[in-house]
Coordinates of N, CA and C and ligand atoms in Angstrom, one line a residue:
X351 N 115.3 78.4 50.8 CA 114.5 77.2 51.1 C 115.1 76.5 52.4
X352 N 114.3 75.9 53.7 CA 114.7 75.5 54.6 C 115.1 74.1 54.0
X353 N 116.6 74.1 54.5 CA 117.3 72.6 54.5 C 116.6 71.2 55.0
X354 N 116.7 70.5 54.5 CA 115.7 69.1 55.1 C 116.3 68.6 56.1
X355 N 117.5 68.5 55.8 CA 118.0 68.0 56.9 C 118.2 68.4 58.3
X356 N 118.5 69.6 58.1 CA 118.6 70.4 59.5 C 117.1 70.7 60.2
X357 N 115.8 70.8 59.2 CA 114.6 70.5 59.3 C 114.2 70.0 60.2
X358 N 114.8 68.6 60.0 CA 114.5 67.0 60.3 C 115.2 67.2 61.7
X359 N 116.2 67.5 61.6 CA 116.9 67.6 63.5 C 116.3 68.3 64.3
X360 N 115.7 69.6 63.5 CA 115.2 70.3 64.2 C 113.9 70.2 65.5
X361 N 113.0 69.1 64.0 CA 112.0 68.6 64.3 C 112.0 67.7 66.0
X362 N 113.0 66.5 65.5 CA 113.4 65.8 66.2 C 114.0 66.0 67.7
X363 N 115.0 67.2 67.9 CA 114.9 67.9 68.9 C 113.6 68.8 69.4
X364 N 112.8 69.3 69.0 CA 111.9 69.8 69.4 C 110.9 68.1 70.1
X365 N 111.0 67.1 69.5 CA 110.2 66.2 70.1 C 111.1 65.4 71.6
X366 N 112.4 65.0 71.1 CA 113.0 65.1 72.6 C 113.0 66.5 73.6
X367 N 113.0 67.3 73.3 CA 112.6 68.1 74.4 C 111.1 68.2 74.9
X368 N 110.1 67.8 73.7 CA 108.5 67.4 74.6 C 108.8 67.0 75.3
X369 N 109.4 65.6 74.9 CA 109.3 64.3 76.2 C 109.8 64.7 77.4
X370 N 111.0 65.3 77.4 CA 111.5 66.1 78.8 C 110.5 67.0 79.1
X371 N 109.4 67.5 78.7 CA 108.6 68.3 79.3 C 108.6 69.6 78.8
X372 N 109.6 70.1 78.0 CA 109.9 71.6 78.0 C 109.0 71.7 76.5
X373 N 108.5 72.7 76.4 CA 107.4 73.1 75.3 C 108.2 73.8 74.5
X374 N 108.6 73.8 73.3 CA 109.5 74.8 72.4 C 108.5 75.2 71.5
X375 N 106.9 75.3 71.6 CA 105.9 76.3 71.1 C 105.6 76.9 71.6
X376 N 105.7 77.3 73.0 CA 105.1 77.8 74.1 C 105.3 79.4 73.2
X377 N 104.3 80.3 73.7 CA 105.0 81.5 73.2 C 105.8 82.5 74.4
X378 N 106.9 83.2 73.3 CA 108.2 83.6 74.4 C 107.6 84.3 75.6
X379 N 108.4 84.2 76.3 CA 108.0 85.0 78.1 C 107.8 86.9 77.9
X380 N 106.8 87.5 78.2 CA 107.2 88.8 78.2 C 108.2 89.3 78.5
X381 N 109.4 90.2 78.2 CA 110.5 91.3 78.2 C 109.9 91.7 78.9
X382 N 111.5 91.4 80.0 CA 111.0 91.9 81.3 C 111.2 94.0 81.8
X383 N 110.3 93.8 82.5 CA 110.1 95.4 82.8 C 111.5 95.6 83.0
X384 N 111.6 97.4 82.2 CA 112.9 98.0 82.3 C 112.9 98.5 83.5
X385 N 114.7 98.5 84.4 CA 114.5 99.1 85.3 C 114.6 100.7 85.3
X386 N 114.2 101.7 86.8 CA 113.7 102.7 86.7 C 115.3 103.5 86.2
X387 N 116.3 102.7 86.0 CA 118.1 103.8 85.9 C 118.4 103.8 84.2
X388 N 117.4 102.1 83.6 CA 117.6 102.2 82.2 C 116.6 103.2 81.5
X389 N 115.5 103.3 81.9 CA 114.7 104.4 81.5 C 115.1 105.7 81.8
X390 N 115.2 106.0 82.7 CA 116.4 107.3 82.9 C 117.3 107.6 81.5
X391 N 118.2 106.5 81.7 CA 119.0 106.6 80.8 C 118.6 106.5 79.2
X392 N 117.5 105.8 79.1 CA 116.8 105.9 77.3 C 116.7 107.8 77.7
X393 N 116.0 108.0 78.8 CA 115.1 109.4 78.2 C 116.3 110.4 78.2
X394 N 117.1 110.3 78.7 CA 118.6 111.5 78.7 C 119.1 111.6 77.3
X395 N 118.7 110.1 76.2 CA 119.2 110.2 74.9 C 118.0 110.1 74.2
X396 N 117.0 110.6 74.5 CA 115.2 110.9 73.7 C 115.6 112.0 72.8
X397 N 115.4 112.1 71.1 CA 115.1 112.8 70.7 C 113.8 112.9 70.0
X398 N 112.6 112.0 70.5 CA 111.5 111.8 70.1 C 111.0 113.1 69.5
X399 N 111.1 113.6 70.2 CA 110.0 115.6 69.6 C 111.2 116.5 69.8
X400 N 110.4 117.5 69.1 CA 111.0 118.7 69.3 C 111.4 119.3 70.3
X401 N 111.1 119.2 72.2 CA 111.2 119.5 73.1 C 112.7 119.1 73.1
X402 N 113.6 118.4 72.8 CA 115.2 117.5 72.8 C 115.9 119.1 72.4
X403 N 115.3 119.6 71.9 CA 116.1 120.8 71.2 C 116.0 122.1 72.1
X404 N 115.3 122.3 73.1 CA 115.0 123.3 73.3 C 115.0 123.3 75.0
X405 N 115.4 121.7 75.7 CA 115.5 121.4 76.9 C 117.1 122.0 77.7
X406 N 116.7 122.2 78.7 CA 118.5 121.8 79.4 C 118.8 120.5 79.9
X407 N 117.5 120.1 80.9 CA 118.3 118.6 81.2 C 117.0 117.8 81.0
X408 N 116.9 116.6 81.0 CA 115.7 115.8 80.8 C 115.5 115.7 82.5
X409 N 114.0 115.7 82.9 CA 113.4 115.0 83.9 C 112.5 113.9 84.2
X410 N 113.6 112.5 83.8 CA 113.0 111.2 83.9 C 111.6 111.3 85.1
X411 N 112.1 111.3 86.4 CA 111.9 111.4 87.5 C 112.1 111.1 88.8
X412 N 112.4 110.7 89.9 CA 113.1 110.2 90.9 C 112.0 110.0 92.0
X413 N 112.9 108.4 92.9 CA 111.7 108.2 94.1 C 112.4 106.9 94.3
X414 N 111.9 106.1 94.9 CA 112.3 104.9 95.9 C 111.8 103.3 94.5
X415 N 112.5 102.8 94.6 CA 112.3 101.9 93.7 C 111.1 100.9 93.9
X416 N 110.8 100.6 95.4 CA 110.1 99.7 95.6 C 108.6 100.7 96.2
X417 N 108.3 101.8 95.6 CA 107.3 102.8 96.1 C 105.9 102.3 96.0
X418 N 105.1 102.5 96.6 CA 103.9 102.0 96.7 C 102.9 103.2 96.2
X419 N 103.1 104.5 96.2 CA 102.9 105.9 95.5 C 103.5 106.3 94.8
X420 N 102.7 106.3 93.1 CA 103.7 107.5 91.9 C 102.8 108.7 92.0
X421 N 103.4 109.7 92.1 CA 102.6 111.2 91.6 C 103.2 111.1 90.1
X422 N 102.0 112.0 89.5 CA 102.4 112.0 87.9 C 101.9 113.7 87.5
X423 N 102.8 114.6 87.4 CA 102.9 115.4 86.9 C 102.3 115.5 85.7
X424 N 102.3 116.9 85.2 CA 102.4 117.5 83.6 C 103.7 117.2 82.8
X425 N 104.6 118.0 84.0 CA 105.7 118.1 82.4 C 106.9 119.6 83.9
X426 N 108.0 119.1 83.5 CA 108.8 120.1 84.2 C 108.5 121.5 84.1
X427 N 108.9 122.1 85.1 CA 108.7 123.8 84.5 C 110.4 124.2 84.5
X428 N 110.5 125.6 84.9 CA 112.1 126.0 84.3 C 112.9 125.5 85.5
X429 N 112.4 125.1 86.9 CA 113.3 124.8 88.3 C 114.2 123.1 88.1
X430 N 112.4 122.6 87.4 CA 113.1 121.0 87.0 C 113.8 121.1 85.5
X431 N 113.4 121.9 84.7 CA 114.7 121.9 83.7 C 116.0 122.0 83.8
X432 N 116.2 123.1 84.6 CA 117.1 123.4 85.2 C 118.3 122.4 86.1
X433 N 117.5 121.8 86.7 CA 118.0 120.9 87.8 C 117.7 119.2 87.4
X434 N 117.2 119.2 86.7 CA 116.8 117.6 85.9 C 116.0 116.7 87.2
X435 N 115.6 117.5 87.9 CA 114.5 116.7 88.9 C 113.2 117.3 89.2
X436 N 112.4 116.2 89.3 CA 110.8 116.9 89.3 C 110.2 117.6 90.2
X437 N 109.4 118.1 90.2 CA 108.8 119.0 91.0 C 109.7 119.6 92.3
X438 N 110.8 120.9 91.9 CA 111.2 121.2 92.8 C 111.3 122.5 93.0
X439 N 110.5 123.0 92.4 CA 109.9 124.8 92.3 C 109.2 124.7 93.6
X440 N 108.4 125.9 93.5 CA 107.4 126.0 94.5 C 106.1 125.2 94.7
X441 N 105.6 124.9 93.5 CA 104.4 124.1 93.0 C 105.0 122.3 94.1
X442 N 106.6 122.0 93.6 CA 107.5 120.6 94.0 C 107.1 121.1 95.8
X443 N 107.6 122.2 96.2 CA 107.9 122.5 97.4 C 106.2 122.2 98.6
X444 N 105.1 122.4 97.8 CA 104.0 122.3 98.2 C 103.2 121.0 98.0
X445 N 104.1 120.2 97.1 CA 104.0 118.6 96.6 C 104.4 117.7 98.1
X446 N 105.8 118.4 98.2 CA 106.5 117.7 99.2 C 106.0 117.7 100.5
X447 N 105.2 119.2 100.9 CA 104.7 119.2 102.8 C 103.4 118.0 102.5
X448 N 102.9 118.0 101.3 CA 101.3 116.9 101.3 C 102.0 115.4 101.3
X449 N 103.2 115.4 101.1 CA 103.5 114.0 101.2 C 104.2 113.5 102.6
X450 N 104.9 115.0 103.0 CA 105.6 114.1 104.5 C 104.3 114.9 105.5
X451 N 103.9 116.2 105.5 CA 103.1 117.0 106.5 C 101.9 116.2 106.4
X452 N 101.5 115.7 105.3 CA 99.9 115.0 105.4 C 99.9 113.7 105.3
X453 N 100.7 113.2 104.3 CA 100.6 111.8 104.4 C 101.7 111.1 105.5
X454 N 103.2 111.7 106.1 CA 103.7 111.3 106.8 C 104.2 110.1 106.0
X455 N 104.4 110.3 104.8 CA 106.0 109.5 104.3 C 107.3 110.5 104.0
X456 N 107.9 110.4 103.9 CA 109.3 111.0 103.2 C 109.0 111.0 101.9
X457 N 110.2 112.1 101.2 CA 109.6 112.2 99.4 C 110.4 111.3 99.1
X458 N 111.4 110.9 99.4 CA 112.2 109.6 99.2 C 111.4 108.4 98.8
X459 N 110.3 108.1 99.8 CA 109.7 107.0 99.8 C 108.8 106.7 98.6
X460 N 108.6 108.2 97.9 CA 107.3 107.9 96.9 C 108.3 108.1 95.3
X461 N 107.3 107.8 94.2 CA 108.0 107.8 92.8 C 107.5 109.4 92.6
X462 N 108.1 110.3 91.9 CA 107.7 111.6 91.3 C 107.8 111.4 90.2
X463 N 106.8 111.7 89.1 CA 107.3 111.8 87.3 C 106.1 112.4 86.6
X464 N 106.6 113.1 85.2 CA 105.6 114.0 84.7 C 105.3 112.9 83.6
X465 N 104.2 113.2 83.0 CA 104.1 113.2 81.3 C 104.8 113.5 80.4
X466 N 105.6 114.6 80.8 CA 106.9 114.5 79.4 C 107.6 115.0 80.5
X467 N 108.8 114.5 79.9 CA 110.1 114.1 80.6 C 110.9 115.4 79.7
X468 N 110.4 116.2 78.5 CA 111.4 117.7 78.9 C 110.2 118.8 79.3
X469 N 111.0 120.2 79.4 CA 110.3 120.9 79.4 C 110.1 121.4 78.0
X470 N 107.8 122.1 78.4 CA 107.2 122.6 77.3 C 108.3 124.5 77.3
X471 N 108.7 125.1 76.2 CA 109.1 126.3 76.6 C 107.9 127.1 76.7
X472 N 108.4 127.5 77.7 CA 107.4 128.8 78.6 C 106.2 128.1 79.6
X473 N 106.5 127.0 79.3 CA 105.3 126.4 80.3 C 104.0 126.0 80.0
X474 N 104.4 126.1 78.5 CA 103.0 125.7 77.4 C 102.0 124.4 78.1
X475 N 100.8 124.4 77.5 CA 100.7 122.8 77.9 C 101.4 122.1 76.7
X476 N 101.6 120.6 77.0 CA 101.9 119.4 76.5 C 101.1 119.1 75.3
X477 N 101.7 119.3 73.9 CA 100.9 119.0 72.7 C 100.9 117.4 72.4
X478 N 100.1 116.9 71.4 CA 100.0 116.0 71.7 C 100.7 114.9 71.0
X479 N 101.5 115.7 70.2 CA 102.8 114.6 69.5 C 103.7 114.8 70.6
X480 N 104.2 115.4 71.5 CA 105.0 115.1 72.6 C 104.5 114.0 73.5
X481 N 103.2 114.3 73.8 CA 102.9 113.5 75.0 C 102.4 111.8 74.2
X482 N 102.4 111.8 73.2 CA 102.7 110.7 72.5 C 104.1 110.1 72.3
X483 N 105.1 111.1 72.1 CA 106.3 110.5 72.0 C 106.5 110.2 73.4
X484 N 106.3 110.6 74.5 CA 107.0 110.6 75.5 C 106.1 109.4 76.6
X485 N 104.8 109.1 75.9 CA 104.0 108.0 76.2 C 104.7 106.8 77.0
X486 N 105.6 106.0 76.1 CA 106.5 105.0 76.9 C 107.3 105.0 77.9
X487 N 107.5 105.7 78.0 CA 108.7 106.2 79.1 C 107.7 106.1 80.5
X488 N 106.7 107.2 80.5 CA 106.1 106.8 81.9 C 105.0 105.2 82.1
X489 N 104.6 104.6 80.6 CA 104.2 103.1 80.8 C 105.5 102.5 81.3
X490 N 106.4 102.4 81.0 CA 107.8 101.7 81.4 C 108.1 102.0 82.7
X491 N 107.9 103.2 83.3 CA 108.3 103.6 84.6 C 107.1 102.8 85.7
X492 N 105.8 102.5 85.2 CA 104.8 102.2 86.2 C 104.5 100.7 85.7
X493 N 105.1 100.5 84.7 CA 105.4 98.5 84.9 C 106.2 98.2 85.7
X494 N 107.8 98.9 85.7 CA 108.8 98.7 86.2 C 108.4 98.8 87.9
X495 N 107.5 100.0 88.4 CA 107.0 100.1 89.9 C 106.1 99.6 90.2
X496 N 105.2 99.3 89.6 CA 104.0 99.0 89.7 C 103.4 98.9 91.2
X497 N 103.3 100.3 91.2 CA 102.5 101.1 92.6 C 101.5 100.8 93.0
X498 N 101.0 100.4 94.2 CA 99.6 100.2 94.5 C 99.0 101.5 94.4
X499 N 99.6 102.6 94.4 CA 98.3 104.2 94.0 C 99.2 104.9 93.0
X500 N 98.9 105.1 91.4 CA 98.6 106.4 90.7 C 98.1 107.8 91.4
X501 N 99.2 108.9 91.8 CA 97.9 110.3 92.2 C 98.4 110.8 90.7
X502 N 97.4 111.5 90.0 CA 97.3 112.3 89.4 C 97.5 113.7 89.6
X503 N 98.0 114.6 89.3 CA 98.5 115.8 89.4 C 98.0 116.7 88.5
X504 N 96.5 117.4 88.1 CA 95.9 118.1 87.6 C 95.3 117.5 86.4
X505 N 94.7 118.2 85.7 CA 93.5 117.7 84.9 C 94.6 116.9 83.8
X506 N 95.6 117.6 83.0 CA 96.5 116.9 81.9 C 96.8 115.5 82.0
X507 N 97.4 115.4 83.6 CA 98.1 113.8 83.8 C 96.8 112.9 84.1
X508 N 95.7 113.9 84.8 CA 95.1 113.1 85.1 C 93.9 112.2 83.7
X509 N 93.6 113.7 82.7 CA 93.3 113.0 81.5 C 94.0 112.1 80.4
X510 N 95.3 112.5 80.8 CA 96.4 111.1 79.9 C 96.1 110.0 80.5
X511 N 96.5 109.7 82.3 CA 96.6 108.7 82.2 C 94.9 107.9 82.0
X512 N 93.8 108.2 82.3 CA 92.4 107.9 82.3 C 92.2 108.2 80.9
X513 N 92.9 108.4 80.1 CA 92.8 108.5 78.4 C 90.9 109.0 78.0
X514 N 90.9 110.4 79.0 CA 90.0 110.5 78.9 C 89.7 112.1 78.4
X515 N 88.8 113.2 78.5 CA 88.9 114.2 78.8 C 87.9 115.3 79.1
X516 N 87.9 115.2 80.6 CA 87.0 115.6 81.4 C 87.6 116.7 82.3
X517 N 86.8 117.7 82.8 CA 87.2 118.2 83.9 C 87.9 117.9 85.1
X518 N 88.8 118.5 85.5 CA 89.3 117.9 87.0 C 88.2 117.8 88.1
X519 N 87.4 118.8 88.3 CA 86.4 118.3 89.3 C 85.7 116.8 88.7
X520 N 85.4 116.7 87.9 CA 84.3 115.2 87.3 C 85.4 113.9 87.8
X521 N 86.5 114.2 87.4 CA 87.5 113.0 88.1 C 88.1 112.4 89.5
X522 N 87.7 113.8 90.2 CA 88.6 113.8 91.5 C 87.4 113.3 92.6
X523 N 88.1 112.7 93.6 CA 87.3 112.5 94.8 C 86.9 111.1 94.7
X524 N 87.1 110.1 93.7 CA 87.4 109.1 93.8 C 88.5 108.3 93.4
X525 N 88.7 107.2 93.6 CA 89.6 106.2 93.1 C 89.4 105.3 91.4
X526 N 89.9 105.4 90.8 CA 89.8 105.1 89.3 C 90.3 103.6 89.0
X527 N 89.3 102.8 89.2 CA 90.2 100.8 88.7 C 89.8 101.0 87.2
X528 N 91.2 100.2 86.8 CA 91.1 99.6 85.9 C 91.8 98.4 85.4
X529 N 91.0 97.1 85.2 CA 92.1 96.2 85.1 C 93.3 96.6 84.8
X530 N 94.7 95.4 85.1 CA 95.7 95.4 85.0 C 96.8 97.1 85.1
X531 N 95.6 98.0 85.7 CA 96.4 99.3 86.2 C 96.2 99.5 87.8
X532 N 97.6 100.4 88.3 CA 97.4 100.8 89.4 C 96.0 101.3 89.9
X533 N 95.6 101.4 91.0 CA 94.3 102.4 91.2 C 94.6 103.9 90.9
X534 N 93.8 104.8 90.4 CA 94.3 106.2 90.5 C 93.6 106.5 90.7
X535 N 93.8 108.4 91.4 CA 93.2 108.9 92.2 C 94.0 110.3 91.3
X536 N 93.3 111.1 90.7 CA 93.3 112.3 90.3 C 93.0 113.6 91.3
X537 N 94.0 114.5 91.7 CA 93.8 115.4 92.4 C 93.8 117.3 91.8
X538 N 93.7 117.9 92.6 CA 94.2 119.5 91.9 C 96.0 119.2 91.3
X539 N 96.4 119.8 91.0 CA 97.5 120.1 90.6 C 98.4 121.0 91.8
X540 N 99.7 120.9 92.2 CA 99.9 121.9 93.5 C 100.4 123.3 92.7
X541 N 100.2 123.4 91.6 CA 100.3 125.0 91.2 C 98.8 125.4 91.4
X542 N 98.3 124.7 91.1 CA 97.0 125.4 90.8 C 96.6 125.6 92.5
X543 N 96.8 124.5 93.1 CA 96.4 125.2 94.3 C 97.5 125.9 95.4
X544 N 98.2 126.6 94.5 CA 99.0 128.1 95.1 C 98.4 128.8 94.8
X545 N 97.8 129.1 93.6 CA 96.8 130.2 93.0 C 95.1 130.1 93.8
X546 N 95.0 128.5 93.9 CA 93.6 128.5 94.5 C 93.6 127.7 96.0
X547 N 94.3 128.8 97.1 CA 94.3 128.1 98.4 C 92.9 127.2 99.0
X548 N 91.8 127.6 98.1 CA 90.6 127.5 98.9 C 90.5 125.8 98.6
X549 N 91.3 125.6 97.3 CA 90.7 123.5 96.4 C 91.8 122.9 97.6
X550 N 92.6 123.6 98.6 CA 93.1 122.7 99.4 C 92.7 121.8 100.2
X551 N 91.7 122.0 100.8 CA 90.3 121.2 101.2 C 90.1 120.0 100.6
X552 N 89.2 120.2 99.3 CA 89.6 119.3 98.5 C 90.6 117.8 98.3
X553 N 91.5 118.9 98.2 CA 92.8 117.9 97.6 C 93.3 117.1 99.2
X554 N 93.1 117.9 100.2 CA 93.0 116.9 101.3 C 92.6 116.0 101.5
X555 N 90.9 115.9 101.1 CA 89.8 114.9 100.8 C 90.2 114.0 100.2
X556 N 91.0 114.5 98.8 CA 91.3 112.8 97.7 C 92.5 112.6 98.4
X557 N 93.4 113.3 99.0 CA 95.1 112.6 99.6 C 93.8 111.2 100.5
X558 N 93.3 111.5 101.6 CA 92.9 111.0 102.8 C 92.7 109.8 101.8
X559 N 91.5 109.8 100.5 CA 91.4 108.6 100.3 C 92.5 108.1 99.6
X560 N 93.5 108.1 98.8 CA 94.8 107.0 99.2 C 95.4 106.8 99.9
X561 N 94.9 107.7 101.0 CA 95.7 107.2 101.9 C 95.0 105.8 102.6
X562 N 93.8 105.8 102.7 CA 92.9 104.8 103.4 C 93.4 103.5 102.4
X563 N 93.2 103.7 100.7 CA 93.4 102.5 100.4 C 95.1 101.8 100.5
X564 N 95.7 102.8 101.4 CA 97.4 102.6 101.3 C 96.9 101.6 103.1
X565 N 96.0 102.5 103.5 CA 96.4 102.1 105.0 C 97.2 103.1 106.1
X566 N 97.5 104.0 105.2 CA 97.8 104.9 106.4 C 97.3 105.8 106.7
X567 N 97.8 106.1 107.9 CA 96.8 107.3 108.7 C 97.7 108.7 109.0
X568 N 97.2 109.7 109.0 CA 97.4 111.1 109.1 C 99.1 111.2 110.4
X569 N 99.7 111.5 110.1 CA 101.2 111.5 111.2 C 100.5 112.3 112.3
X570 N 100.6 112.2 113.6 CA 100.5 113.0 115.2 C 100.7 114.4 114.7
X571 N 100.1 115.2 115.2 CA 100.7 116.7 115.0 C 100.4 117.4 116.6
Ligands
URA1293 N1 104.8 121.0 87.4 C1 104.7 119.8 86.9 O1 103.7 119.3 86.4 N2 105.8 119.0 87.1 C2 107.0 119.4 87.6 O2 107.9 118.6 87.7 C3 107.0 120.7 88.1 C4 105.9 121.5 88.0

């Protein structure tokens, strides 16, 4: 049972502090966004799913803190397992010329990260108790940056994050608002287009428009 007396002070301090102005009902301040090194560091000690067991290294994801572009992957394959950084296979290697060759930033400058932060074995897709466990980690990484453009990186990331599930063509080639979220912009995936040179066209098309709503323009060639 609460004590009366301490009740009573309680009370009483809560009304000298009105008078000073300060509201002790107010409700608490939101918990502030984690930074991108403590999420890192939660997901190196994730044993959310099954994937914890069967990983080599986790791939939080890496990129400039103050980025104004996240790319959002699927999920590592065996190069980022291996190496605990994203996209740095061949699929990463064809990531990187559309970001400095076409958009003319450095990969430095942009955020890189998948939907799950281990690898699927064999390169499965992402089931959906994983990509549920592994849910917060990329909400936490895009509070924490909160990027003026979302790209999406093939139909998976692009149906997680648009919590939707549609084809990649039905999503791509525009810009996606949603209150209180980045803008996103769903593109091919860059495995997919090693296998399909011809959607590079395309995927040029949707880069161009983030890049228009970024403001920049194509680097001199
Ligand atoms: N494919 C992805 O979706 N992510 C990576 O990091 C590498 C390949």
């Amino acid at each position: 049972m609460a004590d009366p007396v301490h009740a009573a002070a309680a009370l009483l301090l809560q009304q000298e502090l009105g008078e000073l102005g300060v509201d002790c009902l107010a409700p608490p301040a939101p918990p502030a966004a984690l930074g991108l090194e403590q999420i890192a560091t939660a997901v190196a000690g994730c044993h959310a799913c099954p994937l914890a067991s069967t990983r080599t290294c986790t791939v939080p994801g890496e990129g400039a803190v103050g980025a104004a572009v996240m790319f959002v992957g699927e999920a590592p394959g065996r190069d980022e397992d291996l190496s605990g950084r994203p996209f740095v296979g061949p699929a990463g290697q064809l990531l990187t010329k559309i970001i400095e060759s076409g958009m003319g930033l450095r990969r430095e400058q942009v955020f890189i990260a998948n939907v799950l932060k281990c690898r699927p074995p064999g390169n499965r897709d992402p089931q959906a108790q994983e990509k549920e466990a592994c849910t917060p980690f990329l909400e936490q990484q895009i509070a924490s940056l909160q990027p003026r453009l979302l790209v999406a990186l093939g139909r998976h990331a692009a149906n997680h994050l648009l919590g939707c599930d549609q084809p990649l063509g039905s999503l791509r080639g525009r810009l996606h608002e949603k209150p209180g979220r980045p803008p996103l912009l769903a593109t091919y995936h860059p495995a997919y287009l090693l296998r399909n040179p011809a959607a590079k066209r395309d995927c040029w098309q949707d880069i161009q428009i983030g890049m228009h709503h970024l403001g920049l323009t194509p680097p001199a060639r």
